Structure formats: C-alpha cells, structure tokens
Amino acid sequence: MNMDELFLAAQKAAEAAYAPYSRFRVGAALLGEGGAVHTGCNVENRSFGLTICAERTAAVKGISRGERGFTALAISTPDSPDPVGPCGACRQVLTEFMAPGARVRFGGSSPERVDTTIGELYPFDSLHDLARKKTP
Ligand code: THU
C-alpha cells in the first residue's frame, strides 16, 4: 500500500461523510502496522461540538479492531480545492498511535497534495515523550 493508494482510500471514505451542517466532507485512511487500512469520515451532530472528525473516526475504528499503531495517514477534503490538514485535536490523538516519522498526505479537489509527517504536524510533543518514559 503506497501513499497514492492510501489517498484513494481516503477519497472513497469521504463519500460516507455525515456533514449536513458544514457541508464539508472529510475522509481519512490510516495504514495499520500489519498493512490493514482503516478508514473514517466526519460524523457531525446538531450539537455541533459533538462532531467527530474523519481522522479520529479512522483511529478509533482501527484501535477497536485491535490495531495499536499506524504507519501512514491520508486525508481527503473533496469540498475544498486546497489541501486541509488535520485539526489540532486529531494531531494529538494520532500521535498516540503514530511515530513522529509516519507519513501524512492531504489534499482537496485540486491536484495539489501536501506530503509531511505527523512529527512535523505536531512537534515538541513533550507529553508524549514523558508518557513513553513512564510506560513499561
Ligand atoms: N473535519 C474533519 O473531519 N477533519 C479535519 O481535520 C478538519 C475538520 C470536519 C469537522 C466538521 O465536520 C467539518 O470538517 C468542518 O469543520
């Protein structure tokens, strides 16, 4: 599974988005350590703050299937021409299960893609380092 294929999975996942309030669909695809792909979409709520992002949907789906680490992430935002990166909350949640060097690609409806890493998106993660030191 390469980043192009993972991005295609994210594009497909965006089709299931439940976004009647923002009309902004998001799809995410996480590559599990064993090679399985876990996808997710945003799921909104009439109480707006209860909305869950596509990235966290994908992460909780993967973890609930027994996955414990992800090596790559792709995000598709088909309702924006420009690439849209993950929100701050998702960056922190993803770092729980991704090494800093894990690849991330995001893109919208234009051909432009951003290729980066989770460590670049969430740098100076001292809380993560502290947790790692304390975990047996
Ligand atoms: N959203 C995501 O699913 N992921 C992001 O990284 C950014 C925002 C969703 C939340 C909401 O349903 C809609 O996009 C507009 O913010």
XYZ file of N, CA, C and O and ligand atoms in Angstrom:
560
model
N 0.853 -1.213 0.000
C 0.000 0.000 0.000
C 0.883 1.255 0.000
O 1.593 1.520 0.958
N 0.844 2.018 -1.094
C 1.626 3.250 -1.136
C 0.720 4.457 -0.829
O -0.489 4.301 -0.618
N 1.309 5.647 -0.804
C 0.536 6.835 -0.407
C -0.562 7.160 -1.421
O -1.613 7.689 -1.046
N -0.333 6.857 -2.694
C -1.384 7.090 -3.700
C -2.599 6.221 -3.407
O -3.751 6.693 -3.468
N -2.339 4.959 -3.087
C -3.446 4.032 -2.789
C -4.154 4.432 -1.498
O -5.387 4.352 -1.402
N -3.364 4.865 -0.517
C -3.956 5.275 0.763
C -4.826 6.522 0.558
O -5.902 6.643 1.155
N -4.350 7.415 -0.306
C -5.145 8.620 -0.576
C -6.453 8.268 -1.285
O -7.513 8.861 -0.998
N -6.403 7.294 -2.185
C -7.631 6.840 -2.851
C -8.633 6.300 -1.830
O -9.847 6.548 -1.933
N -8.118 5.571 -0.829
C -8.988 5.040 0.233
C -9.620 6.188 1.024
O -10.791 6.114 1.413
N -8.855 7.256 1.252
C -9.388 8.425 1.959
C -10.462 9.122 1.116
O -11.498 9.556 1.647
N -10.228 9.214 -0.178
C -11.234 9.823 -1.066
C -12.542 9.048 -1.032
O -13.629 9.620 -0.987
N -12.418 7.738 -1.053
C -13.606 6.869 -1.014
C -14.325 7.039 0.328
O -15.563 7.104 0.377
N -13.547 7.116 1.405
C -14.134 7.246 2.748
C -14.928 8.547 2.889
O -15.938 8.592 3.599
N -14.493 9.594 2.218
C -15.181 10.895 2.307
C -16.609 10.814 1.769
O -17.474 11.607 2.164
N -16.859 9.857 0.900
C -18.209 9.718 0.320
C -19.246 9.371 1.388
O -20.433 9.623 1.214
N -18.801 8.778 2.495
C -19.731 8.384 3.566
C -19.893 9.472 4.620
O -20.615 9.278 5.601
N -19.229 10.608 4.436
C -19.277 11.660 5.457
C -20.715 12.040 5.788
O -21.582 12.141 4.907
N -20.952 12.265 7.079
C -22.237 12.790 7.526
C -21.989 14.235 7.934
O -21.510 14.506 9.046
N -22.210 15.153 6.994
C -21.846 16.557 7.222
C -22.956 17.499 6.748
O -22.730 18.383 5.911
N -24.181 17.322 7.305
C -25.298 18.158 6.835
C -25.189 19.614 7.283
O -25.852 20.479 6.715
N -24.363 19.884 8.304
C -24.285 21.248 8.849
C -23.191 22.061 8.167
O -23.413 23.190 7.739
N -22.010 21.478 8.058
C -20.900 22.215 7.425
C -20.867 22.007 5.911
O -20.272 22.800 5.192
N -21.470 20.920 5.446
C -21.362 20.540 4.022
C -19.896 20.387 3.616
O -19.526 20.621 2.467
N -19.070 20.038 4.579
C -17.633 19.873 4.313
C -17.271 18.425 4.635
O -17.147 18.040 5.796
N -17.132 17.627 3.580
C -16.858 16.199 3.771
C -15.355 15.961 3.933
O -14.543 16.587 3.256
N -15.040 15.040 4.827
C -13.642 14.667 5.050
C -13.553 13.147 5.101
O -14.411 12.482 5.704
N -12.527 12.613 4.460
C -12.251 11.175 4.535
C -10.820 10.971 4.998
O -9.919 11.742 4.640
N -10.614 9.953 5.816
C -9.263 9.647 6.296
C -8.994 8.163 6.138
O -9.907 7.340 6.237
N -7.735 7.843 5.883
C -7.326 6.442 5.810
C -6.014 6.280 6.557
O -5.035 6.994 6.293
N -6.014 5.360 7.502
C -4.820 5.064 8.304
C -4.295 3.701 7.915
O -5.074 2.735 7.827
N -3.006 3.621 7.716
C -2.376 2.332 7.415
C -1.903 1.705 8.722
O -1.077 2.290 9.446
N -2.444 0.530 9.029
C -2.051 -0.171 10.255
C -0.686 -0.814 10.099
O -0.205 -1.042 8.974
N -0.052 -1.106 11.225
C 1.307 -1.681 11.202
C 1.371 -2.989 10.430
O 2.369 -3.302 9.798
N 0.267 -3.748 10.475
C 0.241 -5.035 9.767
C -0.183 -4.916 8.311
O -0.270 -5.924 7.605
N -0.476 -3.705 7.856
C -0.843 -3.498 6.458
C -2.328 -3.283 6.217
O -2.731 -2.974 5.090
N -3.155 -3.429 7.250
C -4.596 -3.193 7.075
C -4.874 -1.698 6.987
O -4.167 -0.888 7.594
N -5.900 -1.350 6.229
C -6.290 0.055 6.100
C -7.573 0.296 6.886
O -8.527 -0.481 6.786
N -7.574 1.368 7.671
C -8.742 1.733 8.480
C -9.189 3.118 8.032
O -8.412 4.065 8.102
N -10.422 3.201 7.572
C -10.907 4.471 7.037
C -11.931 5.091 7.970
O -12.523 4.417 8.815
N -12.146 6.387 7.790
C -13.158 7.084 8.580
C -13.620 8.335 7.868
O -12.958 8.833 6.947
N -14.775 8.828 8.286
C -15.307 10.079 7.753
C -15.747 10.940 8.934
O -15.848 10.448 10.062
N -15.982 12.231 8.672
C -16.510 13.066 9.752
C -17.984 12.746 9.978
O -18.728 12.445 9.041
N -18.355 12.782 11.245
C -19.736 12.497 11.654
C -20.195 13.663 12.507
O -19.745 13.812 13.656
N -21.046 14.510 11.927
C -21.474 15.725 12.622
C -22.691 15.463 13.501
O -23.298 14.389 13.450
N -22.979 16.464 14.330
C -24.139 16.374 15.214
C -24.804 17.741 15.296
O -24.119 18.765 15.184
N -26.097 17.748 15.525
C -26.826 19.030 15.644
C -26.334 19.839 16.835
O -26.488 21.059 16.877
N -25.752 19.163 17.825
C -24.995 19.870 18.855
C -23.559 19.886 18.345
O -22.818 18.913 18.475
N -23.179 20.976 17.679
C -22.004 20.985 16.806
C -20.733 20.452 17.456
O -19.914 19.814 16.814
N -20.588 20.743 18.761
C -19.353 20.355 19.446
C -19.173 18.852 19.569
O -18.082 18.392 19.922
N -20.215 18.098 19.304
C -20.120 16.631 19.406
C -19.620 15.997 18.114
O -19.446 14.778 18.043
N -19.408 16.813 17.117
C -18.883 16.311 15.842
C -17.557 15.589 16.028
O -16.707 16.038 16.800
N -17.404 14.467 15.336
C -16.107 13.781 15.357
C -15.495 13.855 13.962
O -16.179 13.667 12.953
N -14.217 14.159 13.933
C -13.501 14.305 12.668
C -13.219 12.948 12.031
O -13.189 11.910 12.715
N -12.968 12.989 10.739
C -12.672 11.774 9.981
C -11.443 11.043 10.527
O -11.419 9.803 10.598
N -10.431 11.809 10.922
C -9.177 11.207 11.377
C -9.379 10.404 12.652
O -8.852 9.314 12.813
N -10.158 10.982 13.590
C -10.391 10.252 14.846
C -11.358 9.092 14.631
O -11.243 8.066 15.292
N -12.297 9.236 13.704
C -13.165 8.090 13.363
C -12.300 6.927 12.891
O -12.471 5.781 13.336
N -11.369 7.218 11.991
C -10.492 6.158 11.458
C -9.634 5.552 12.570
O -9.464 4.329 12.644
N -9.120 6.401 13.444
C -8.247 5.902 14.520
C -9.022 4.994 15.473
O -8.557 3.896 15.794
N -10.203 5.416 15.896
C -10.945 4.581 16.861
C -11.455 3.307 16.191
O -11.539 2.260 16.841
N -11.742 3.376 14.906
C -12.112 2.133 14.197
C -10.946 1.154 14.211
O -11.098 -0.030 14.497
N -9.769 1.654 13.874
C -8.591 0.787 13.823
C -8.242 0.214 15.184
O -8.026 -0.995 15.335
N -8.221 1.079 16.185
C -7.862 0.617 17.534
C -8.881 -0.401 18.037
O -8.525 -1.418 18.642
N -10.148 -0.179 17.737
C -11.182 -1.107 18.214
C -11.139 -2.437 17.477
O -11.721 -3.424 17.931
N -10.435 -2.476 16.355
C -10.205 -3.745 15.665
C -8.940 -4.442 16.165
O -8.558 -5.470 15.624
N -8.264 -3.852 17.133
C -7.072 -4.484 17.694
C -5.767 -3.879 17.230
O -4.690 -4.265 17.680
N -5.853 -2.893 16.328
C -4.644 -2.210 15.842
C -4.029 -1.394 16.985
O -4.759 -0.850 17.817
N -2.701 -1.311 17.027
C -2.081 -0.498 18.065
C -1.097 0.534 17.529
O -0.519 1.327 18.290
N -0.893 0.539 16.226
C -0.008 1.535 15.641
C -0.329 1.741 14.175
O -0.742 0.804 13.479
N -0.147 2.988 13.725
C -0.385 3.327 12.320
C 0.894 3.901 11.724
O 1.599 4.663 12.384
N 1.172 3.545 10.486
C 2.420 3.985 9.861
C 2.226 5.116 8.854
O 3.200 5.735 8.439
N 0.996 5.359 8.442
C 0.750 6.436 7.479
C -0.708 6.858 7.537
O -1.579 6.088 7.962
N -0.941 8.102 7.088
C -2.293 8.689 7.096
C -2.514 9.477 5.817
O -1.629 10.204 5.366
N -3.707 9.338 5.248
C -4.111 10.183 4.121
C -5.449 10.822 4.456
O -6.306 10.196 5.090
N -5.595 12.088 4.047
C -6.826 12.837 4.315
C -7.309 13.490 3.029
O -6.541 14.177 2.342
N -8.583 13.288 2.736
C -9.185 13.883 1.547
C -10.292 14.841 1.942
O -11.171 14.501 2.739
N -10.227 16.065 1.392
C -11.273 17.068 1.628
C -11.830 17.504 0.268
O -11.406 18.517 -0.286
N -12.763 16.731 -0.278
C -13.232 16.978 -1.639
C -13.992 18.286 -1.824
O -14.155 18.740 -2.959
N -14.448 18.899 -0.722
C -15.198 20.144 -0.855
C -14.314 21.380 -0.772
O -14.820 22.516 -0.745
N -13.000 21.154 -0.706
C -12.050 22.259 -0.738
C -11.066 22.001 -1.868
O -10.543 20.898 -1.985
N -10.794 22.997 -2.694
C -9.769 22.783 -3.727
C -8.388 22.580 -3.100
O -7.602 21.750 -3.556
N -8.126 23.341 -2.043
C -6.811 23.276 -1.392
C -6.753 22.151 -0.362
O -7.765 21.788 0.222
N -5.552 21.630 -0.107
C -5.401 20.623 0.944
C -5.757 21.203 2.310
O -5.482 22.368 2.584
N -6.393 20.392 3.141
C -6.732 20.796 4.511
C -6.141 19.768 5.473
O -6.470 18.583 5.410
N -5.278 20.239 6.349
C -4.613 19.339 7.293
C -5.502 19.010 8.484
O -6.545 19.634 8.677
N -5.106 18.035 9.284
C -5.906 17.620 10.431
C -5.964 18.704 11.505
O -5.020 19.478 11.663
N -7.055 18.738 12.249
C -7.210 19.731 13.317
C -6.267 19.395 14.473
O -5.694 18.302 14.549
N -6.137 20.333 15.383
C -5.204 20.160 16.497
C -5.535 18.968 17.375
O -4.643 18.223 17.790
N -6.820 18.776 17.656
C -7.222 17.640 18.500
C -6.823 16.329 17.836
O -6.293 15.425 18.488
N -7.061 16.221 16.532
C -6.713 14.985 15.815
C -5.206 14.773 15.796
O -4.729 13.637 15.903
N -4.450 15.841 15.657
C -2.981 15.691 15.661
C -2.524 15.043 16.959
O -1.698 14.142 16.964
N -3.062 15.518 18.078
C -2.651 14.939 19.357
C -3.091 13.485 19.469
O -2.320 12.628 19.888
N -4.337 13.190 19.104
C -4.836 11.803 19.206
C -4.009 10.877 18.315
O -3.627 9.774 18.721
N -3.688 11.323 17.121
C -2.929 10.472 16.199
C -1.525 10.185 16.705
O -0.998 9.087 16.503
N -0.912 11.167 17.390
C 0.449 10.937 17.882
C 0.491 9.858 18.958
O 1.552 9.319 19.258
N -0.651 9.541 19.526
C -0.712 8.437 20.494
C -0.336 7.109 19.817
O 0.214 6.215 20.449
N -0.639 7.024 18.520
C -0.511 5.748 17.812
C 0.427 5.803 16.608
O 0.511 4.836 15.847
N 1.097 6.939 16.405
C 1.982 7.079 15.241
C 3.353 7.585 15.678
O 3.440 8.500 16.506
N 4.386 7.031 15.098
C 5.739 7.528 15.352
C 5.913 8.868 14.636
O 5.256 9.117 13.617
N 6.794 9.724 15.148
C 6.937 11.068 14.551
C 7.236 11.048 13.046
O 6.818 11.945 12.321
N 7.915 10.012 12.585
C 8.274 9.962 11.167
C 7.194 9.395 10.257
O 7.388 9.317 9.031
N 6.045 9.032 10.815
C 4.968 8.444 9.997
C 4.482 9.445 8.956
O 4.274 10.631 9.252
N 4.304 8.963 7.740
C 3.961 9.856 6.636
C 2.495 10.275 6.667
O 1.618 9.490 7.035
N 2.264 11.519 6.259
C 0.908 12.064 6.163
C 0.771 12.772 4.819
O 1.654 13.539 4.435
N -0.314 12.477 4.114
C -0.619 13.194 2.869
C -2.032 13.738 2.955
O -2.939 13.032 3.376
N -2.205 15.010 2.571
C -3.570 15.524 2.486
C -3.775 16.355 1.236
O -2.837 16.954 0.686
N -5.025 16.318 0.762
C -5.339 17.020 -0.462
C -6.832 17.216 -0.635
O -7.640 16.468 -0.070
N -7.183 18.250 -1.413
C -8.578 18.552 -1.718
C -8.927 18.134 -3.135
O -8.395 17.141 -3.642
N -9.802 18.926 -3.780
C -10.283 18.542 -5.109
C -9.308 18.930 -6.231
O -9.408 18.428 -7.343
N -8.378 19.831 -5.944
C -7.348 20.167 -6.944
C -6.256 19.094 -6.878
O -6.232 18.296 -5.941
N -5.346 19.077 -7.847
C -4.285 18.050 -7.812
C -3.225 18.285 -6.738
O -2.377 17.426 -6.515
N -3.271 19.430 -6.071
C -2.242 19.728 -5.065
C -2.319 18.767 -3.873
O -3.402 18.490 -3.347
N -1.157 18.274 -3.468
C -1.074 17.395 -2.292
C 0.008 17.916 -1.360
O 1.059 18.396 -1.823
N -0.233 17.796 -0.060
C 0.802 18.106 0.922
C 1.317 16.797 1.480
O 0.535 15.953 1.926
N 2.623 16.601 1.409
C 3.257 15.414 1.982
C 4.121 15.837 3.143
O 5.038 16.647 2.993
N 3.827 15.290 4.312
C 4.549 15.672 5.516
C 4.614 14.471 6.457
O 4.388 13.341 6.037
N 4.930 14.728 7.723
C 4.939 13.657 8.724
C 4.126 14.117 9.930
O 3.925 15.329 10.125
N 3.725 13.170 10.747
C 2.946 13.541 11.936
C 3.822 14.341 12.908
O 3.340 15.241 13.594
N 5.122 14.060 12.907
C 6.036 14.805 13.768
C 6.150 16.272 13.364
O 6.325 17.148 14.217
N 6.046 16.541 12.064
C 6.065 17.937 11.602
C 4.766 18.642 11.958
O 4.740 19.834 12.233
N 3.679 17.882 11.920
C 2.367 18.472 12.213
C 2.156 18.690 13.707
O 1.331 19.503 14.112
N 2.893 17.933 14.520
C 2.719 18.037 15.989
C 4.084 17.950 16.656
O 4.436 16.944 17.269
N 4.864 19.014 16.519
C 6.232 18.997 17.063
C 6.275 19.303 18.561
O 5.262 19.663 19.151
N 7.425 19.149 19.154
C 7.652 19.464 20.578
C 6.625 18.742 21.468
O 6.021 19.344 22.349
N 6.463 17.453 21.190
C 5.435 16.673 21.890
C 6.018 16.094 23.181
O 6.196 14.895 23.328
N 6.312 16.992 24.133
C 6.993 16.550 25.347
C 6.120 15.641 26.203
O 6.609 14.762 26.899
N 4.812 15.832 26.147
C 3.901 14.980 26.916
C 3.990 13.532 26.412
O 3.972 12.583 27.203
N 4.115 13.394 25.115
C 4.268 12.068 24.504
C 5.559 11.408 24.973
O 5.571 10.243 25.364
N 6.629 12.186 24.989
C 7.930 11.654 25.425
C 7.864 11.216 26.882
O 8.393 10.172 27.251
N 7.183 12.019 27.693
C 7.040 11.701 29.117
C 6.248 10.402 29.289
O 6.634 9.524 30.073
N 5.162 10.262 28.557
C 4.323 9.057 28.643
C 5.127 7.830 28.233
O 5.033 6.776 28.854
N 5.937 7.968 27.177
C 6.754 6.848 26.701
C 7.740 6.384 27.777
O 7.968 5.212 27.964
N 8.319 7.364 28.478
C 9.320 7.026 29.504
C 8.681 6.281 30.673
O 9.277 5.420 31.284
N 7.416 6.619 30.955
C 6.749 6.035 32.128
C 6.084 4.703 31.797
O 5.830 3.907 32.683
N 5.781 4.481 30.516
C 5.097 3.235 30.136
C 6.088 2.081 30.181
O 7.156 2.176 29.574
N 5.764 1.008 30.905
C 6.719 -0.114 30.980
C 6.886 -0.822 29.630
O 6.020 -0.799 28.811
N -13.121 17.999 9.984
C -12.541 16.771 9.910
O -13.218 15.746 9.819
N -11.191 16.716 9.947
C -10.371 17.798 9.977
O -9.178 17.641 10.061
C -10.936 19.143 9.913
C -12.385 19.239 10.144
C -14.582 18.087 9.886
C -15.284 18.520 11.131
C -16.558 19.113 10.558
O -17.470 18.056 10.339
C -16.138 19.671 9.225
O -14.911 19.033 8.897
C -15.946 21.168 9.196
O -15.065 21.585 10.164
